[in-house]
mmCIF file of C-alpha atoms in Angstrom:
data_model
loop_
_atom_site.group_PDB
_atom_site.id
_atom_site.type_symbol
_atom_site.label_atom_id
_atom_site.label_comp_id
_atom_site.label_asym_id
_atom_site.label_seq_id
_atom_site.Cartn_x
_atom_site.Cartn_y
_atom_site.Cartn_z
ATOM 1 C CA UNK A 240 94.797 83.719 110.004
ATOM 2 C CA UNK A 241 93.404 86.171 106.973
ATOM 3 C CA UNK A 242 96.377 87.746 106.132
ATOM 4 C CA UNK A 243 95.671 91.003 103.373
ATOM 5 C CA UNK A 244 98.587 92.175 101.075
ATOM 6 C CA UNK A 245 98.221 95.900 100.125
ATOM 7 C CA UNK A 246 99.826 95.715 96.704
ATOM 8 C CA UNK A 247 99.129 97.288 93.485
ATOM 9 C CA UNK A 248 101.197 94.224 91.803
ATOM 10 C CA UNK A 249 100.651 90.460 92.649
ATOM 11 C CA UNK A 250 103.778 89.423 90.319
ATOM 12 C CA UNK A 251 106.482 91.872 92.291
ATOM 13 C CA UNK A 252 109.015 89.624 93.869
ATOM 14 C CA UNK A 253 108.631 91.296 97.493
ATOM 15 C CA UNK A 254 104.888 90.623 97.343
ATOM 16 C CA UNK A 255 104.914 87.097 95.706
ATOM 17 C CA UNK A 256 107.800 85.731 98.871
ATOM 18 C CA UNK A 257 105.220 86.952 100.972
ATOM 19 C CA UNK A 258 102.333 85.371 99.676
ATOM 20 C CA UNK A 259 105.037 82.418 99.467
ATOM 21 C CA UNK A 260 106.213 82.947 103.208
ATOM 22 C CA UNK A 261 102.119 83.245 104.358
ATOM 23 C CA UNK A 262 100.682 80.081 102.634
ATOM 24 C CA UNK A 263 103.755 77.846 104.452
ATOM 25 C CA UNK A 264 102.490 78.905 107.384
ATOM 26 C CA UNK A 265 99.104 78.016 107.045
ATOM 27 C CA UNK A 266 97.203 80.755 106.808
ATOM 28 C CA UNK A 267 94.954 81.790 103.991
ATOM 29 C CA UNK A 268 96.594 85.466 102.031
ATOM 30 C CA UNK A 269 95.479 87.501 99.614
ATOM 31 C CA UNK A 270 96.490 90.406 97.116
ATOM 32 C CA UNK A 271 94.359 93.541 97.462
ATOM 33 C CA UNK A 272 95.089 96.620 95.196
ATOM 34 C CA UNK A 273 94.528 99.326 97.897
ATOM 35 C CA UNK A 274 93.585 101.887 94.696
ATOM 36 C CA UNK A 275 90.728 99.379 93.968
ATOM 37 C CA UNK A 276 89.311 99.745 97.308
ATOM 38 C CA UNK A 277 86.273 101.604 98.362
ATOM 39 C CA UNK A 278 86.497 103.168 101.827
ATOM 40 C CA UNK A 279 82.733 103.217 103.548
ATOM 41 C CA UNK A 280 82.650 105.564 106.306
ATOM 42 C CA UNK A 281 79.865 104.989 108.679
ATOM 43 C CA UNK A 282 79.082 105.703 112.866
ATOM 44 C CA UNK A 283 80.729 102.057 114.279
ATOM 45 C CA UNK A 284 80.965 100.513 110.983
ATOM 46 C CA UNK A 285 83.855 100.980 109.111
ATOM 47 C CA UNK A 286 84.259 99.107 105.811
ATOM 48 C CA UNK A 287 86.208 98.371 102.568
ATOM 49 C CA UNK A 288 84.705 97.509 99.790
ATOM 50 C CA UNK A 289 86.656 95.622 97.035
ATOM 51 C CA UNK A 290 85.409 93.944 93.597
ATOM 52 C CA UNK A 291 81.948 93.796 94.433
ATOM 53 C CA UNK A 292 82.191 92.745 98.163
ATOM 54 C CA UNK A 293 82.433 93.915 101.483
ATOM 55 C CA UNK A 294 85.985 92.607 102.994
ATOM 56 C CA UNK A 295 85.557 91.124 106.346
ATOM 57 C CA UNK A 296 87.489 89.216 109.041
ATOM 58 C CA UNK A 297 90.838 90.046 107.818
ATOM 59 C CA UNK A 298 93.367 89.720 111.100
ATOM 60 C CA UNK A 299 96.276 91.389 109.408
ATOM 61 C CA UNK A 300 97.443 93.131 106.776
ATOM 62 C CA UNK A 301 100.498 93.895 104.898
ATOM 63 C CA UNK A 302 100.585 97.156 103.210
ATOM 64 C CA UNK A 303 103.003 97.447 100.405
ATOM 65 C CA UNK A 304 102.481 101.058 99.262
ATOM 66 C CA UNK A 305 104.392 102.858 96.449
ATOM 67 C CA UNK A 306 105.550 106.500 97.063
ATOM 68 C CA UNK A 307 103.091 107.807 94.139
ATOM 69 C CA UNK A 308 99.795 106.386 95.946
ATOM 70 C CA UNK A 309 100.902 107.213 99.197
ATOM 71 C CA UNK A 310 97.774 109.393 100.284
ATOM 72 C CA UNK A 311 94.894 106.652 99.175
ATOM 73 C CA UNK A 312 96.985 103.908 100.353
ATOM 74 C CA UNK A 313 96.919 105.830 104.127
ATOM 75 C CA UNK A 314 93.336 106.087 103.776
ATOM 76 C CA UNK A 315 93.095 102.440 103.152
ATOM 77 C CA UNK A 316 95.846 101.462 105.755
ATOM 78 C CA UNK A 317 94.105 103.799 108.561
ATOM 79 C CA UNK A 318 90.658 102.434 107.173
ATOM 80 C CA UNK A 319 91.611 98.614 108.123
ATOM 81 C CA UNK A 320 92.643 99.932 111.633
ATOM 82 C CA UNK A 321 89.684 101.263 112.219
ATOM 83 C CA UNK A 322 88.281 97.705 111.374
ATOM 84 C CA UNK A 323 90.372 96.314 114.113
ATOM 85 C CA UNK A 324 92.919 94.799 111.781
ATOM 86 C CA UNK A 325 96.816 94.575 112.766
ATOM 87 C CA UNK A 326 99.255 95.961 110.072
ATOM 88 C CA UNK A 327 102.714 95.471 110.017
ATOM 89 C CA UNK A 328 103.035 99.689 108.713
ATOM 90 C CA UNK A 329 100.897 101.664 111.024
ATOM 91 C CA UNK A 330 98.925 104.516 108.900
ATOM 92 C CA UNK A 331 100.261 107.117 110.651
ATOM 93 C CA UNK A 332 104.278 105.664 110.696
ATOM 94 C CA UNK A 333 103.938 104.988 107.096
ATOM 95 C CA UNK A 334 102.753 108.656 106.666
ATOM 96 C CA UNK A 335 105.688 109.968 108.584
ATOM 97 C CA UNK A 336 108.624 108.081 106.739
ATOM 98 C CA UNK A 337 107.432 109.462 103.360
ATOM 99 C CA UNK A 338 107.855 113.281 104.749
ATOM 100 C CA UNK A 339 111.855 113.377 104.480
ATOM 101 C CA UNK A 340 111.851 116.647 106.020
ATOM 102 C CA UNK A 341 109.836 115.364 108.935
ATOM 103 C CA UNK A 342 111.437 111.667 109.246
ATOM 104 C CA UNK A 343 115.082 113.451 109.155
ATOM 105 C CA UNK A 344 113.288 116.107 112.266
ATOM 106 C CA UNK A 345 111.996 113.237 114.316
ATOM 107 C CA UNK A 346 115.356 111.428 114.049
ATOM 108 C CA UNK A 347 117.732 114.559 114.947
ATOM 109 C CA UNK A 348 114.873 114.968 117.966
ATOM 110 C CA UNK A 349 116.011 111.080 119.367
ATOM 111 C CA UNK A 350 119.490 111.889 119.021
ATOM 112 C CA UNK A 351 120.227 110.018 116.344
ATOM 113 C CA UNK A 352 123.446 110.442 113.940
ATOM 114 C CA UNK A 353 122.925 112.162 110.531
ATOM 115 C CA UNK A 354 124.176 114.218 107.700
ATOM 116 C CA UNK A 355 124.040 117.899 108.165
ATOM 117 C CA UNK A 356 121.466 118.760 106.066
ATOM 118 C CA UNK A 357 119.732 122.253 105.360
ATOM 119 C CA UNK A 358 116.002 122.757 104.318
ATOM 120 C CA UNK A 359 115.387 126.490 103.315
ATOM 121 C CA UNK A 360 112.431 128.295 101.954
ATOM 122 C CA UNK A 361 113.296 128.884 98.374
ATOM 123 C CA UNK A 362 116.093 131.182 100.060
ATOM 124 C CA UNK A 363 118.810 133.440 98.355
ATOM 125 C CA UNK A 364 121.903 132.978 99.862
ATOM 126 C CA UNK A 365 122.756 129.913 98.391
ATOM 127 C CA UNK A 366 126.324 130.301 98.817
ATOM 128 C CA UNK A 367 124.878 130.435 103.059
ATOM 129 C CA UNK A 368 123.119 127.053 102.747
ATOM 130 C CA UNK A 369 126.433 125.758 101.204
ATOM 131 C CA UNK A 370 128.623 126.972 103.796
ATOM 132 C CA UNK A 371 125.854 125.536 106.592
ATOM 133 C CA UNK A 372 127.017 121.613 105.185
ATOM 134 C CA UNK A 373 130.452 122.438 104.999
ATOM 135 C CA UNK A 374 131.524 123.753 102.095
ATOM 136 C CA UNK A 375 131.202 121.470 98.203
ATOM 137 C CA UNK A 376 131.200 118.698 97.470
ATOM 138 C CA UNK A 377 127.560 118.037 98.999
ATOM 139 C CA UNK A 378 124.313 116.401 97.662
ATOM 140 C CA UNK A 379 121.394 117.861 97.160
ATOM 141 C CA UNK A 380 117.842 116.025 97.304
ATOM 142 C CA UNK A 381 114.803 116.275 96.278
ATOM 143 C CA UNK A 382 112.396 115.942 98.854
ATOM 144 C CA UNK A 383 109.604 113.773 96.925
ATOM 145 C CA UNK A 384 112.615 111.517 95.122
ATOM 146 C CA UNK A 385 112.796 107.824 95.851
ATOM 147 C CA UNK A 386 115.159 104.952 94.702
ATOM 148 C CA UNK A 387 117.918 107.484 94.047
ATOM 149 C CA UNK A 388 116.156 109.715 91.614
ATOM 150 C CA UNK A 389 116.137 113.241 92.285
ATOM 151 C CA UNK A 390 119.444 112.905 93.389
ATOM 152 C CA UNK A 391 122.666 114.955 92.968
ATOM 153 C CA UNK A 392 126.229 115.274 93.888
ATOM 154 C CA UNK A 393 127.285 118.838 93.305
ATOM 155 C CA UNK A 394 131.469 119.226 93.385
ATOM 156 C CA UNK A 395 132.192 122.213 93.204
ATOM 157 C CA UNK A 396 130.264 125.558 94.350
ATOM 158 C CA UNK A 397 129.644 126.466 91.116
ATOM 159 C CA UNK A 398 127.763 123.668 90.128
ATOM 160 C CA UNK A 399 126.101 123.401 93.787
ATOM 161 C CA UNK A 400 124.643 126.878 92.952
ATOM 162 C CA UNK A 401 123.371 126.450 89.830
ATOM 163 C CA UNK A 402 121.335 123.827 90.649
ATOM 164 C CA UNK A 403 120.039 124.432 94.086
ATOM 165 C CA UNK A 404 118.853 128.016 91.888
ATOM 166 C CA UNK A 405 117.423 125.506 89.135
ATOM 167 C CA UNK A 406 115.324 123.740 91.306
ATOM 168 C CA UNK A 407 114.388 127.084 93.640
ATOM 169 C CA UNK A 408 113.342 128.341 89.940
ATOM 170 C CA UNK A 409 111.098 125.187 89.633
ATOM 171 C CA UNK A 410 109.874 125.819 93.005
ATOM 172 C CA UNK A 411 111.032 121.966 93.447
ATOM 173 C CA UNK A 412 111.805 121.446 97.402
ATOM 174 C CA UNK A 413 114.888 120.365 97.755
ATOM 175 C CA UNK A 414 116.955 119.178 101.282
ATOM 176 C CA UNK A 415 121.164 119.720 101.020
ATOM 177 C CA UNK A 416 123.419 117.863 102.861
ATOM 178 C CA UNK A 417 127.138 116.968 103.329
ATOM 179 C CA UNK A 418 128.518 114.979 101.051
ATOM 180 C CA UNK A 419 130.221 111.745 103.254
ATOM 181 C CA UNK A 420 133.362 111.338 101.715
ATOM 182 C CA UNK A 421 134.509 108.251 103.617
ATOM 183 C CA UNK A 422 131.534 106.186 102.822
ATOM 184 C CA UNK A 423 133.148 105.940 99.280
ATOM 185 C CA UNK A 424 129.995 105.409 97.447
ATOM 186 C CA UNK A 425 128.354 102.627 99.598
ATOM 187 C CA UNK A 426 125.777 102.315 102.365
ATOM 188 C CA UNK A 427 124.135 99.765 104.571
ATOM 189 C CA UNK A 428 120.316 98.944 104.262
ATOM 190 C CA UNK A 429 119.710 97.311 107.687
ATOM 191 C CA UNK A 430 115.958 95.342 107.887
ATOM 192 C CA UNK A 431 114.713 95.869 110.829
ATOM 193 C CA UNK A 432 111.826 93.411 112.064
ATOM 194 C CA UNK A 433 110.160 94.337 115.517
ATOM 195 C CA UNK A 434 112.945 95.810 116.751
ATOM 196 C CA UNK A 435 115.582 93.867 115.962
ATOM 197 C CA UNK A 436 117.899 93.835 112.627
ATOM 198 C CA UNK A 437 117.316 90.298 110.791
ATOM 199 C CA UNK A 438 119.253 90.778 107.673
ATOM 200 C CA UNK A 439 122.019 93.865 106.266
ATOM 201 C CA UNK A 440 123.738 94.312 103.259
ATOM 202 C CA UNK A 441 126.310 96.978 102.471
ATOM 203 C CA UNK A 442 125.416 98.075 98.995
ATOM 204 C CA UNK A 443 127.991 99.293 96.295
ATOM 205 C CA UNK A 444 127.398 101.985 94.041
ATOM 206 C CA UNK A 445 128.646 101.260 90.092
ATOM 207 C CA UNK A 446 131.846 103.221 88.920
ATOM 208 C CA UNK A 447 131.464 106.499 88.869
ATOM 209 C CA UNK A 448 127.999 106.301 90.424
ATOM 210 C CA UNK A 449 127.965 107.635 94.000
ATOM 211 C CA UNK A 450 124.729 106.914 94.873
ATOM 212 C CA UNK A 451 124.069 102.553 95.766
ATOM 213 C CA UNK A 452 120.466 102.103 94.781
ATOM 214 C CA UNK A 453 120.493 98.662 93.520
ATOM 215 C CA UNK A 454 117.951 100.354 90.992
ATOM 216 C CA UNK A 455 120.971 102.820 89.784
ATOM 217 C CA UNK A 456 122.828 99.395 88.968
ATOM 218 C CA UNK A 457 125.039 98.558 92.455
ATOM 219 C CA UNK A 458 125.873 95.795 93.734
ATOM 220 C CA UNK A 459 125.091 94.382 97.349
ATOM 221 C CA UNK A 460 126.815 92.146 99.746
ATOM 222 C CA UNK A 461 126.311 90.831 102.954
ATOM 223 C CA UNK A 462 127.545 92.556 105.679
ATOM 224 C CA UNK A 463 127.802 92.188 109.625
ATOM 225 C CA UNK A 464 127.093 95.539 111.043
ATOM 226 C CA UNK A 465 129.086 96.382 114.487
ATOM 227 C CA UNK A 466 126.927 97.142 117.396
ATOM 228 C CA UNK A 467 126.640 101.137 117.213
ATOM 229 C CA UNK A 468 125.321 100.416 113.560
ATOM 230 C CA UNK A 469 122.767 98.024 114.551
ATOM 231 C CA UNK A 470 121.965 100.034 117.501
ATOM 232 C CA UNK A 471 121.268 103.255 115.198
ATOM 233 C CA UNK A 472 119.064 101.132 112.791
ATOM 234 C CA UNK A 473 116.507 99.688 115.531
ATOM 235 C CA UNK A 474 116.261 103.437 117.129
ATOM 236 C CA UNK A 475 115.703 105.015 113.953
ATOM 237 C CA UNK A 476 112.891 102.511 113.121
ATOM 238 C CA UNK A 477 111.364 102.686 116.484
ATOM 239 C CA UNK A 478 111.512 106.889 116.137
ATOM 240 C CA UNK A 479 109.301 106.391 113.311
ATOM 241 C CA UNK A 480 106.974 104.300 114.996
ATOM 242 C CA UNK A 481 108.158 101.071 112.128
ATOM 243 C CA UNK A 482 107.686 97.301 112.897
ATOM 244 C CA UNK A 483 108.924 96.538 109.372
ATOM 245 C CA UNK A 484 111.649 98.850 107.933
ATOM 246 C CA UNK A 485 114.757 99.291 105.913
ATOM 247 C CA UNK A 486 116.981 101.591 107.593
ATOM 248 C CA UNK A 487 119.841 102.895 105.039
ATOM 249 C CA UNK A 488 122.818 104.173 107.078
ATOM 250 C CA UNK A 489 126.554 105.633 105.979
ATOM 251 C CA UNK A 490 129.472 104.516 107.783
ATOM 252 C CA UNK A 491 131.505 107.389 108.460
ATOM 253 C CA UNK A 492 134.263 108.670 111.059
ATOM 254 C CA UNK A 493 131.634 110.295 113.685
ATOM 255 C CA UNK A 494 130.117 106.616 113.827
ATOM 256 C CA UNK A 495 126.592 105.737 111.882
ATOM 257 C CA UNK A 496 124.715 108.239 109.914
ATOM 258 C CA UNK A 497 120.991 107.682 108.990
ATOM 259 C CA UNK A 498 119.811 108.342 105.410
ATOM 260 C CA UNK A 499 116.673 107.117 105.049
ATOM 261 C CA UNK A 500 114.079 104.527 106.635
ATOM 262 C CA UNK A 501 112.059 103.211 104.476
ATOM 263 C CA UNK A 502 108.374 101.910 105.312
ATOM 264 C CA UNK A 503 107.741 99.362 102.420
ATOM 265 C CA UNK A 504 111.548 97.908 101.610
ATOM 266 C CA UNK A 505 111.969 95.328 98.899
ATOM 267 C CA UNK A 506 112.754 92.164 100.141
ATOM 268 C CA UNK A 507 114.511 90.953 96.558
ATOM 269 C CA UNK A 508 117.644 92.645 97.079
ATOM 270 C CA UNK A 509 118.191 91.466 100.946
ATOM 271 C CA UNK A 510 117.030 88.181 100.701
ATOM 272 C CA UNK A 511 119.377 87.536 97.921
ATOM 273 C CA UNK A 512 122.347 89.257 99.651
ATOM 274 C CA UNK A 513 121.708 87.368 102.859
ATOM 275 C CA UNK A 514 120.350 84.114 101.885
ATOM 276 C CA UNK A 515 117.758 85.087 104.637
ATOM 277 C CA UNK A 516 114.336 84.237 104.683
ATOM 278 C CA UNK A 517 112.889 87.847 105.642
ATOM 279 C CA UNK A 518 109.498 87.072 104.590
ATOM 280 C CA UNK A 519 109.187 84.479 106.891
ATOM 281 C CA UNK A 520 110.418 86.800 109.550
ATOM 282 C CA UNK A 521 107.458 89.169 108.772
ATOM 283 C CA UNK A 522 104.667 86.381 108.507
ATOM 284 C CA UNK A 523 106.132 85.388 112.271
ATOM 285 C CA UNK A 524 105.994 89.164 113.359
ATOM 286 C CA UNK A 525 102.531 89.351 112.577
ATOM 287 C CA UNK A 526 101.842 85.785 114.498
ATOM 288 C CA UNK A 527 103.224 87.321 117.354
ATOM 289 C CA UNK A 528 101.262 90.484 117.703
ATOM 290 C CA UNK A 529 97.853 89.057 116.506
#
């Protein structure tokens, strides 16, 4: 098969395993940088053109889109599948798990478990959007922030006001939500691979650190999740429409809670954790469906 990577960066360790994980399997894979794409809109003939060239015959494609290009990236995603082309991140699931708000709306909506969490309009009563969580501590996020940036834990309602009014000043938008005490600074990123969970790893934040982004300096481990915690990761991917996804989940004393589900997770950190060969698994997802 042609297999297509959407990245912006050949040398990245989650796009270089699959590159890796493609070529043992015999098919012929190459790095596209979807900014470097021309989309040609025409009746019936869709195109992409790309360093000089039209791209054609491409079975599959593997989009690997950062948070910061996430609008062109779409265009280029949705463009391909319009050319006929499978991709492991449909355009329009990849478009919904980068709107918190909305991701977090279609989840509650499939009855899955979750944080409270508040989203106001720039409102006033801040002490009422306090009280709606439960009372300090809680965290408050910003709703464009990614790998734990644009995150904070407010402990007291003095400091939970001040900065939900700092960034309401900034007209930042901003999502608060209780603050799960029991999770003790960890949480699980499940991969989930056409609907089933092939790797997990509970991840650790560093001391004094409450948030586990192996970015933010935590640690990970592997981890076998029960069966209401693997159940809750392959519904939250398949509310969001996601063949390929890292679902990040608390463990708490009401069961599961969902976080986040991610539409491009790094492989590095699971792979590494696990001893799992994830990009395999993906290469073999895409053999199956095209």
């Amino acid at each position: 098969m042609n297999i297509k990577i959407l990245s912006r960066n050949k040398n990245l360790y989650s796009t270089k395993r699959l590159v890796e994980a493609a070529q043992k399997r015999k098919h012929t894979v190459e790095v596209v940088d979807p900014l470097k794409c021309d989309i040609v809109i025409e009746r019936r003939k869709p195109h992409i053109y790309y360093k000089g060239d039209y791209i054609r015959d491409v079975d599959a494609i593997i989009p690997r889109i950062g948070s910061s290009v996430t609008f062109y990236g779409t265009a280029v995603v949705r463009q391909f599948e319009m050319m006929g082309t499978f991709s492991t991140t449909g355009s329009e699931a990849l478009v919904r798990s980068r709107d918190k708000l909305r991701s977090l709306q279609m989840l509650s909506k499939s009855k899955i478990g979750l944080p409270k969490t508040v989203f106001t309009n720039y409102s006033r009563d801040v002490e009422g959007v306090i009280e709606q969580v439960g009372g300090t501590p809680l965290v408050i996020k910003l709703l464009e922030g990614t790998q734990g940036l644009g995150v904070v834990l407010a402990e007291t309602k003095n400091a939970a006001k001040s900065v939900i009014e700092a960034f309401n000043g900034l007209q930042a938008r901003v999502i608060v939500q209780e603050f799960i005490k029991e999770a003790k600074g960890a949480d699980i990123r499940a991969f989930v691979v056409d609907g089933h969970v092939v790797g997990a790893m509970k991840r650790q934040g560093k001391e004094g650190e409450f948030r586990s982004n192996l970015h933010r300096g935590g640690s990970a481990e592997i981890i076998e999740l029960s069966d209401e915690e693997e159940v809750a990761a392959v519904r939250a991917a398949k509310a969001l429409g996601l063949g390929v996804a890292g679902v990040d989940l608390l463990q708490s004393d009401r069961g599961p809670l969902i976080l986040e589900v991610n539409s491009s997770p790094g492989l590095e950190g699971i792979e590494k954790a696990t001893g799992k060969d994830i990009a395999r698994t993906i290469i073999r997802y895409i053999e199956k469906n095209v």
